Amino acid sequence: MQIEVGRVLFAGKVAGFLNPMGEGISAGMESGYCAACAIMEHFDDPQVACEAYRQSAENLKSYMQRQWSLVGGMAGTFREME
């Protein structure tokens, strides 16, 4: 999952926070909030901001991975997303 390129942090679906259950706005808002907080706290150090974002979004990432694992277990079509 790539969440940054240069001085750009990705959030929501483009950062890989795609919920297979069809609801995506909350993941976009949560990951966007994590990115905004990291930038506010570490504006002058992009590397530190990126790491802070990764750490703060870890629970969301874990949740998405569990969701995809569940869906992959129910339908073979989605196993590659696990």
PDB file of N, CA and C in Angstrom:
ATOM      1  N   MET A   1       0.845  -1.168   0.000  1.00  0.00           N
ATOM      2  CA  MET A   1       0.000   0.000   0.000  1.00  0.00           C
ATOM      3  C   MET A   1       0.896   1.240   0.000  1.00  0.00           C
ATOM      4  N   GLN A   2       0.756   2.056  -1.016  1.00  0.00           N
ATOM      5  CA  GLN A   2       1.554   3.279  -1.112  1.00  0.00           C
ATOM      6  C   GLN A   2       0.702   4.456  -0.669  1.00  0.00           C
ATOM      7  N   ILE A   3       1.198   5.190   0.333  1.00  0.00           N
ATOM      8  CA  ILE A   3       0.430   6.328   0.833  1.00  0.00           C
ATOM      9  C   ILE A   3       1.126   7.658   0.611  1.00  0.00           C
ATOM     10  N   GLU A   4       2.292   7.645  -0.036  1.00  0.00           N
ATOM     11  CA  GLU A   4       2.973   8.915  -0.282  1.00  0.00           C
ATOM     12  C   GLU A   4       3.868   8.837  -1.496  1.00  0.00           C
ATOM     13  N   VAL A   5       4.024   9.996  -2.131  1.00  0.00           N
ATOM     14  CA  VAL A   5       4.978  10.188  -3.221  1.00  0.00           C
ATOM     15  C   VAL A   5       5.494  11.602  -3.061  1.00  0.00           C
ATOM     16  N   GLY A   6       6.768  11.728  -2.806  1.00  0.00           N
ATOM     17  CA  GLY A   6       7.334  13.063  -2.597  1.00  0.00           C
ATOM     18  C   GLY A   6       6.688  13.748  -1.408  1.00  0.00           C
ATOM     19  N   ARG A   7       6.088  14.896  -1.642  1.00  0.00           N
ATOM     20  CA  ARG A   7       5.431  15.656  -0.572  1.00  0.00           C
ATOM     21  C   ARG A   7       3.910  15.513  -0.628  1.00  0.00           C
ATOM     22  N   VAL A   8       3.426  14.421  -1.205  1.00  0.00           N
ATOM     23  CA  VAL A   8       1.992  14.178  -1.329  1.00  0.00           C
ATOM     24  C   VAL A   8       1.624  12.945  -0.518  1.00  0.00           C
ATOM     25  N   LEU A   9       0.648  13.094   0.377  1.00  0.00           N
ATOM     26  CA  LEU A   9       0.118  11.940   1.112  1.00  0.00           C
ATOM     27  C   LEU A   9      -1.220  11.573   0.495  1.00  0.00           C
ATOM     28  N   PHE A  10      -1.419  10.303   0.226  1.00  0.00           N
ATOM     29  CA  PHE A  10      -2.681   9.830  -0.315  1.00  0.00           C
ATOM     30  C   PHE A  10      -3.605   9.423   0.817  1.00  0.00           C
ATOM     31  N   ALA A  11      -4.890   9.563   0.592  1.00  0.00           N
ATOM     32  CA  ALA A  11      -5.894   9.171   1.579  1.00  0.00           C
ATOM     33  C   ALA A  11      -7.043   8.483   0.845  1.00  0.00           C
ATOM     34  N   GLY A  12      -7.882   7.795   1.587  1.00  0.00           N
ATOM     35  CA  GLY A  12      -9.058   7.147   1.009  1.00  0.00           C
ATOM     36  C   GLY A  12      -8.710   6.019   0.064  1.00  0.00           C
ATOM     37  N   LYS A  13      -9.521   5.878  -0.971  1.00  0.00           N
ATOM     38  CA  LYS A  13      -9.355   4.760  -1.910  1.00  0.00           C
ATOM     39  C   LYS A  13      -8.001   4.765  -2.603  1.00  0.00           C
ATOM     40  N   VAL A  14      -7.515   5.941  -2.973  1.00  0.00           N
ATOM     41  CA  VAL A  14      -6.243   6.019  -3.688  1.00  0.00           C
ATOM     42  C   VAL A  14      -5.076   5.531  -2.818  1.00  0.00           C
ATOM     43  N   ALA A  15      -5.240   5.573  -1.497  1.00  0.00           N
ATOM     44  CA  ALA A  15      -4.212   5.068  -0.577  1.00  0.00           C
ATOM     45  C   ALA A  15      -4.433   3.594  -0.253  1.00  0.00           C
ATOM     46  N   GLY A  16      -5.463   3.002  -0.843  1.00  0.00           N
ATOM     47  CA  GLY A  16      -5.726   1.584  -0.610  1.00  0.00           C
ATOM     48  C   GLY A  16      -6.738   1.307   0.484  1.00  0.00           C
ATOM     49  N   PHE A  17      -7.356   2.348   1.011  1.00  0.00           N
ATOM     50  CA  PHE A  17      -8.355   2.161   2.059  1.00  0.00           C
ATOM     51  C   PHE A  17      -9.729   1.990   1.412  1.00  0.00           C
ATOM     52  N   LEU A  18      -9.921   0.846   0.783  1.00  0.00           N
ATOM     53  CA  LEU A  18     -11.158   0.528   0.089  1.00  0.00           C
ATOM     54  C   LEU A  18     -11.892  -0.556   0.864  1.00  0.00           C
ATOM     55  N   ASN A  19     -13.074  -0.243   1.325  1.00  0.00           N
ATOM     56  CA  ASN A  19     -13.863  -1.191   2.100  1.00  0.00           C
ATOM     57  C   ASN A  19     -14.679  -2.058   1.150  1.00  0.00           C
ATOM     58  N   PRO A  20     -14.490  -3.376   1.184  1.00  0.00           N
ATOM     59  CA  PRO A  20     -15.216  -4.249   0.266  1.00  0.00           C
ATOM     60  C   PRO A  20     -16.714  -4.318   0.558  1.00  0.00           C
ATOM     61  N   MET A  21     -17.132  -3.816   1.686  1.00  0.00           N
ATOM     62  CA  MET A  21     -18.548  -3.844   2.035  1.00  0.00           C
ATOM     63  C   MET A  21     -19.302  -2.685   1.384  1.00  0.00           C
ATOM     64  N   GLY A  22     -18.601  -1.870   0.585  1.00  0.00           N
ATOM     65  CA  GLY A  22     -19.246  -0.852  -0.204  1.00  0.00           C
ATOM     66  C   GLY A  22     -19.266   0.538   0.400  1.00  0.00           C
ATOM     67  N   GLU A  23     -18.921   0.683   1.639  1.00  0.00           N
ATOM     68  CA  GLU A  23     -18.969   1.987   2.305  1.00  0.00           C
ATOM     69  C   GLU A  23     -17.549   2.543   2.322  1.00  0.00           C
ATOM     70  N   GLY A  24     -17.334   3.701   1.685  1.00  0.00           N
ATOM     71  CA  GLY A  24     -15.979   4.204   1.588  1.00  0.00           C
ATOM     72  C   GLY A  24     -15.742   5.583   2.163  1.00  0.00           C
ATOM     73  N   ILE A  25     -16.808   6.334   2.416  1.00  0.00           N
ATOM     74  CA  ILE A  25     -16.609   7.710   2.856  1.00  0.00           C
ATOM     75  C   ILE A  25     -15.940   7.784   4.218  1.00  0.00           C
ATOM     76  N   SER A  26     -16.281   6.881   5.123  1.00  0.00           N
ATOM     77  CA  SER A  26     -15.674   6.957   6.461  1.00  0.00           C
ATOM     78  C   SER A  26     -14.178   6.664   6.410  1.00  0.00           C
ATOM     79  N   ALA A  27     -13.766   5.722   5.559  1.00  0.00           N
ATOM     80  CA  ALA A  27     -12.334   5.424   5.430  1.00  0.00           C
ATOM     81  C   ALA A  27     -11.606   6.607   4.810  1.00  0.00           C
ATOM     82  N   GLY A  28     -12.243   7.292   3.859  1.00  0.00           N
ATOM     83  CA  GLY A  28     -11.645   8.475   3.259  1.00  0.00           C
ATOM     84  C   GLY A  28     -11.494   9.598   4.266  1.00  0.00           C
ATOM     85  N   MET A  29     -12.527   9.777   5.072  1.00  0.00           N
ATOM     86  CA  MET A  29     -12.479  10.838   6.083  1.00  0.00           C
ATOM     87  C   MET A  29     -11.456  10.508   7.171  1.00  0.00           C
ATOM     88  N   GLU A  30     -11.440   9.253   7.615  1.00  0.00           N
ATOM     89  CA  GLU A  30     -10.505   8.870   8.679  1.00  0.00           C
ATOM     90  C   GLU A  30      -9.057   8.958   8.209  1.00  0.00           C
ATOM     91  N   SER A  31      -8.768   8.426   7.033  1.00  0.00           N
ATOM     92  CA  SER A  31      -7.395   8.481   6.541  1.00  0.00           C
ATOM     93  C   SER A  31      -7.002   9.922   6.200  1.00  0.00           C
ATOM     94  N   GLY A  32      -7.941  10.708   5.706  1.00  0.00           N
ATOM     95  CA  GLY A  32      -7.670  12.121   5.437  1.00  0.00           C
ATOM     96  C   GLY A  32      -7.356  12.886   6.712  1.00  0.00           C
ATOM     97  N   TYR A  33      -8.093  12.571   7.765  1.00  0.00           N
ATOM     98  CA  TYR A  33      -7.837  13.195   9.068  1.00  0.00           C
ATOM     99  C   TYR A  33      -6.446  12.817   9.584  1.00  0.00           C
ATOM    100  N   CYS A  34      -6.097  11.539   9.449  1.00  0.00           N
ATOM    101  CA  CYS A  34      -4.760  11.084   9.883  1.00  0.00           C
ATOM    102  C   CYS A  34      -3.665  11.813   9.098  1.00  0.00           C
ATOM    103  N   ALA A  35      -3.876  11.961   7.781  1.00  0.00           N
ATOM    104  CA  ALA A  35      -2.893  12.659   6.944  1.00  0.00           C
ATOM    105  C   ALA A  35      -2.784  14.130   7.347  1.00  0.00           C
ATOM    106  N   ALA A  36      -3.932  14.780   7.557  1.00  0.00           N
ATOM    107  CA  ALA A  36      -3.929  16.203   7.930  1.00  0.00           C
ATOM    108  C   ALA A  36      -3.222  16.427   9.263  1.00  0.00           C
ATOM    109  N   CYS A  37      -3.493  15.572  10.240  1.00  0.00           N
ATOM    110  CA  CYS A  37      -2.837  15.706  11.551  1.00  0.00           C
ATOM    111  C   CYS A  37      -1.329  15.523  11.430  1.00  0.00           C
ATOM    112  N   ALA A  38      -0.908  14.535  10.645  1.00  0.00           N
ATOM    113  CA  ALA A  38       0.528  14.289  10.465  1.00  0.00           C
ATOM    114  C   ALA A  38       1.203  15.490   9.816  1.00  0.00           C
ATOM    115  N   ILE A  39       0.539  16.080   8.827  1.00  0.00           N
ATOM    116  CA  ILE A  39       1.107  17.255   8.156  1.00  0.00           C
ATOM    117  C   ILE A  39       1.163  18.446   9.103  1.00  0.00           C
ATOM    118  N   MET A  40       0.100  18.663   9.865  1.00  0.00           N
ATOM    119  CA  MET A  40       0.093  19.783  10.817  1.00  0.00           C
ATOM    120  C   MET A  40       1.219  19.649  11.837  1.00  0.00           C
ATOM    121  N   GLU A  41       1.425  18.447  12.338  1.00  0.00           N
ATOM    122  CA  GLU A  41       2.418  18.229  13.399  1.00  0.00           C
ATOM    123  C   GLU A  41       3.850  18.230  12.881  1.00  0.00           C
ATOM    124  N   HIS A  42       4.048  17.862  11.614  1.00  0.00           N
ATOM    125  CA  HIS A  42       5.410  17.691  11.091  1.00  0.00           C
ATOM    126  C   HIS A  42       5.572  18.355   9.728  1.00  0.00           C
ATOM    127  N   PHE A  43       5.022  19.541   9.564  1.00  0.00           N
ATOM    128  CA  PHE A  43       5.011  20.221   8.272  1.00  0.00           C
ATOM    129  C   PHE A  43       6.405  20.393   7.680  1.00  0.00           C
ATOM    130  N   ASP A  44       7.385  20.673   8.505  1.00  0.00           N
ATOM    131  CA  ASP A  44       8.735  20.943   8.011  1.00  0.00           C
ATOM    132  C   ASP A  44       9.570  19.696   7.758  1.00  0.00           C
ATOM    133  N   ASP A  45       9.037  18.525   8.088  1.00  0.00           N
ATOM    134  CA  ASP A  45       9.788  17.276   7.891  1.00  0.00           C
ATOM    135  C   ASP A  45       8.885  16.236   7.232  1.00  0.00           C
ATOM    136  N   PRO A  46       8.865  16.189   5.894  1.00  0.00           N
ATOM    137  CA  PRO A  46       7.964  15.281   5.176  1.00  0.00           C
ATOM    138  C   PRO A  46       8.150  13.806   5.538  1.00  0.00           C
ATOM    139  N   GLN A  47       9.390  13.394   5.801  1.00  0.00           N
ATOM    140  CA  GLN A  47       9.630  11.988   6.143  1.00  0.00           C
ATOM    141  C   GLN A  47       8.967  11.627   7.469  1.00  0.00           C
ATOM    142  N   VAL A  48       9.084  12.502   8.439  1.00  0.00           N
ATOM    143  CA  VAL A  48       8.465  12.276   9.740  1.00  0.00           C
ATOM    144  C   VAL A  48       6.945  12.332   9.607  1.00  0.00           C
ATOM    145  N   ALA A  49       6.438  13.254   8.792  1.00  0.00           N
ATOM    146  CA  ALA A  49       4.997  13.358   8.564  1.00  0.00           C
ATOM    147  C   ALA A  49       4.461  12.067   7.958  1.00  0.00           C
ATOM    148  N   CYS A  50       5.188  11.523   6.998  1.00  0.00           N
ATOM    149  CA  CYS A  50       4.773  10.271   6.357  1.00  0.00           C
ATOM    150  C   CYS A  50       4.726   9.130   7.371  1.00  0.00           C
ATOM    151  N   GLU A  51       5.745   9.024   8.193  1.00  0.00           N
ATOM    152  CA  GLU A  51       5.780   7.955   9.201  1.00  0.00           C
ATOM    153  C   GLU A  51       4.676   8.143  10.240  1.00  0.00           C
ATOM    154  N   ALA A  52       4.424   9.375  10.628  1.00  0.00           N
ATOM    155  CA  ALA A  52       3.337   9.645  11.583  1.00  0.00           C
ATOM    156  C   ALA A  52       1.999   9.244  10.973  1.00  0.00           C
ATOM    157  N   TYR A  53       1.813   9.513   9.685  1.00  0.00           N
ATOM    158  CA  TYR A  53       0.586   9.123   8.993  1.00  0.00           C
ATOM    159  C   TYR A  53       0.455   7.602   8.957  1.00  0.00           C
ATOM    160  N   ARG A  54       1.530   6.926   8.597  1.00  0.00           N
ATOM    161  CA  ARG A  54       1.492   5.447   8.576  1.00  0.00           C
ATOM    162  C   ARG A  54       1.083   4.887   9.936  1.00  0.00           C
ATOM    163  N   GLN A  55       1.667   5.425  10.985  1.00  0.00           N
ATOM    164  CA  GLN A  55       1.360   4.927  12.333  1.00  0.00           C
ATOM    165  C   GLN A  55      -0.082   5.221  12.726  1.00  0.00           C
ATOM    166  N   SER A  56      -0.554   6.412  12.423  1.00  0.00           N
ATOM    167  CA  SER A  56      -1.912   6.768  12.838  1.00  0.00           C
ATOM    168  C   SER A  56      -2.974   6.050  12.003  1.00  0.00           C
ATOM    169  N   ALA A  57      -2.627   5.640  10.789  1.00  0.00           N
ATOM    170  CA  ALA A  57      -3.578   4.933   9.934  1.00  0.00           C
ATOM    171  C   ALA A  57      -3.459   3.416  10.048  1.00  0.00           C
ATOM    172  N   GLU A  58      -2.614   2.927  10.929  1.00  0.00           N
ATOM    173  CA  GLU A  58      -2.382   1.480  11.057  1.00  0.00           C
ATOM    174  C   GLU A  58      -3.653   0.727  11.448  1.00  0.00           C
ATOM    175  N   ASN A  59      -4.449   1.266  12.362  1.00  0.00           N
ATOM    176  CA  ASN A  59      -5.689   0.582  12.752  1.00  0.00           C
ATOM    177  C   ASN A  59      -6.665   0.495  11.581  1.00  0.00           C
ATOM    178  N   LEU A  60      -6.762   1.552  10.809  1.00  0.00           N
ATOM    179  CA  LEU A  60      -7.631   1.554   9.636  1.00  0.00           C
ATOM    180  C   LEU A  60      -7.143   0.532   8.612  1.00  0.00           C
ATOM    181  N   LYS A  61      -5.853   0.488   8.391  1.00  0.00           N
ATOM    182  CA  LYS A  61      -5.266  -0.482   7.458  1.00  0.00           C
ATOM    183  C   LYS A  61      -5.573  -1.909   7.914  1.00  0.00           C
ATOM    184  N   SER A  62      -5.402  -2.161   9.184  1.00  0.00           N
ATOM    185  CA  SER A  62      -5.679  -3.489   9.735  1.00  0.00           C
ATOM    186  C   SER A  62      -7.153  -3.864   9.559  1.00  0.00           C
ATOM    187  N   TYR A  63      -8.037  -2.907   9.797  1.00  0.00           N
ATOM    188  CA  TYR A  63      -9.472  -3.138   9.625  1.00  0.00           C
ATOM    189  C   TYR A  63      -9.784  -3.499   8.173  1.00  0.00           C
ATOM    190  N   MET A  64      -9.220  -2.753   7.236  1.00  0.00           N
ATOM    191  CA  MET A  64      -9.470  -3.025   5.817  1.00  0.00           C
ATOM    192  C   MET A  64      -8.943  -4.406   5.434  1.00  0.00           C
ATOM    193  N   GLN A  65      -7.785  -4.773   5.954  1.00  0.00           N
ATOM    194  CA  GLN A  65      -7.230  -6.090   5.652  1.00  0.00           C
ATOM    195  C   GLN A  65      -8.142  -7.194   6.180  1.00  0.00           C
ATOM    196  N   ARG A  66      -8.706  -7.019   7.375  1.00  0.00           N
ATOM    197  CA  ARG A  66      -9.635  -8.015   7.917  1.00  0.00           C
ATOM    198  C   ARG A  66     -10.902  -8.105   7.068  1.00  0.00           C
ATOM    199  N   GLN A  67     -11.396  -6.964   6.601  1.00  0.00           N
ATOM    200  CA  GLN A  67     -12.592  -6.966   5.752  1.00  0.00           C
ATOM    201  C   GLN A  67     -12.341  -7.714   4.446  1.00  0.00           C
ATOM    202  N   TRP A  68     -11.193  -7.441   3.820  1.00  0.00           N
ATOM    203  CA  TRP A  68     -10.882  -8.123   2.564  1.00  0.00           C
ATOM    204  C   TRP A  68     -10.648  -9.614   2.778  1.00  0.00           C
ATOM    205  N   SER A  69     -10.078  -9.976   3.898  1.00  0.00           N
ATOM    206  CA  SER A  69      -9.875 -11.388   4.215  1.00  0.00           C
ATOM    207  C   SER A  69     -11.223 -12.093   4.367  1.00  0.00           C
ATOM    208  N   LEU A  70     -12.157 -11.438   5.034  1.00  0.00           N
ATOM    209  CA  LEU A  70     -13.498 -12.001   5.203  1.00  0.00           C
ATOM    210  C   LEU A  70     -14.177 -12.202   3.845  1.00  0.00           C
ATOM    211  N   VAL A  71     -14.145 -11.179   3.005  1.00  0.00           N
ATOM    212  CA  VAL A  71     -14.774 -11.264   1.687  1.00  0.00           C
ATOM    213  C   VAL A  71     -14.070 -12.309   0.820  1.00  0.00           C
ATOM    214  N   GLY A  72     -12.736 -12.354   0.906  1.00  0.00           N
ATOM    215  CA  GLY A  72     -11.980 -13.347   0.143  1.00  0.00           C
ATOM    216  C   GLY A  72     -12.313 -14.765   0.553  1.00  0.00           C
ATOM    217  N   GLY A  73     -12.630 -14.959   1.835  1.00  0.00           N
ATOM    218  CA  GLY A  73     -13.022 -16.273   2.319  1.00  0.00           C
ATOM    219  C   GLY A  73     -14.416 -16.679   1.865  1.00  0.00           C
ATOM    220  N   MET A  74     -15.249 -15.694   1.563  1.00  0.00           N
ATOM    221  CA  MET A  74     -16.618 -15.989   1.124  1.00  0.00           C
ATOM    222  C   MET A  74     -16.723 -16.164  -0.396  1.00  0.00           C
ATOM    223  N   ALA A  75     -15.888 -15.470  -1.140  1.00  0.00           N
ATOM    224  CA  ALA A  75     -15.982 -15.519  -2.606  1.00  0.00           C
ATOM    225  C   ALA A  75     -14.594 -15.561  -3.210  1.00  0.00           C
ATOM    226  N   GLY A  76     -14.317 -16.604  -3.932  1.00  0.00           N
ATOM    227  CA  GLY A  76     -13.004 -16.791  -4.549  1.00  0.00           C
ATOM    228  C   GLY A  76     -12.585 -15.647  -5.454  1.00  0.00           C
ATOM    229  N   THR A  77     -13.546 -14.948  -6.019  1.00  0.00           N
ATOM    230  CA  THR A  77     -13.261 -13.823  -6.897  1.00  0.00           C
ATOM    231  C   THR A  77     -12.405 -12.776  -6.209  1.00  0.00           C
ATOM    232  N   PHE A  78     -12.560 -12.648  -4.904  1.00  0.00           N
ATOM    233  CA  PHE A  78     -11.868 -11.599  -4.155  1.00  0.00           C
ATOM    234  C   PHE A  78     -10.643 -12.088  -3.389  1.00  0.00           C
ATOM    235  N   ARG A  79     -10.261 -13.340  -3.573  1.00  0.00           N
ATOM    236  CA  ARG A  79      -9.121 -13.878  -2.802  1.00  0.00           C
ATOM    237  C   ARG A  79      -7.823 -13.131  -3.078  1.00  0.00           C
ATOM    238  N   GLU A  80      -7.650 -12.644  -4.288  1.00  0.00           N
ATOM    239  CA  GLU A  80      -6.418 -11.918  -4.616  1.00  0.00           C
ATOM    240  C   GLU A  80      -6.305 -10.605  -3.854  1.00  0.00           C
ATOM    241  N   MET A  81      -7.388 -10.107  -3.283  1.00  0.00           N
ATOM    242  CA  MET A  81      -7.380  -8.851  -2.544  1.00  0.00           C
ATOM    243  C   MET A  81      -6.998  -9.045  -1.076  1.00  0.00           C
ATOM    244  N   GLU A  82      -6.941 -10.289  -0.637  1.00  0.00           N
ATOM    245  CA  GLU A  82      -6.632 -10.554   0.768  1.00  0.00           C
ATOM    246  C   GLU A  82      -5.275 -10.035   1.155  1.00  0.00           C
TER     247      GLU A  82
END
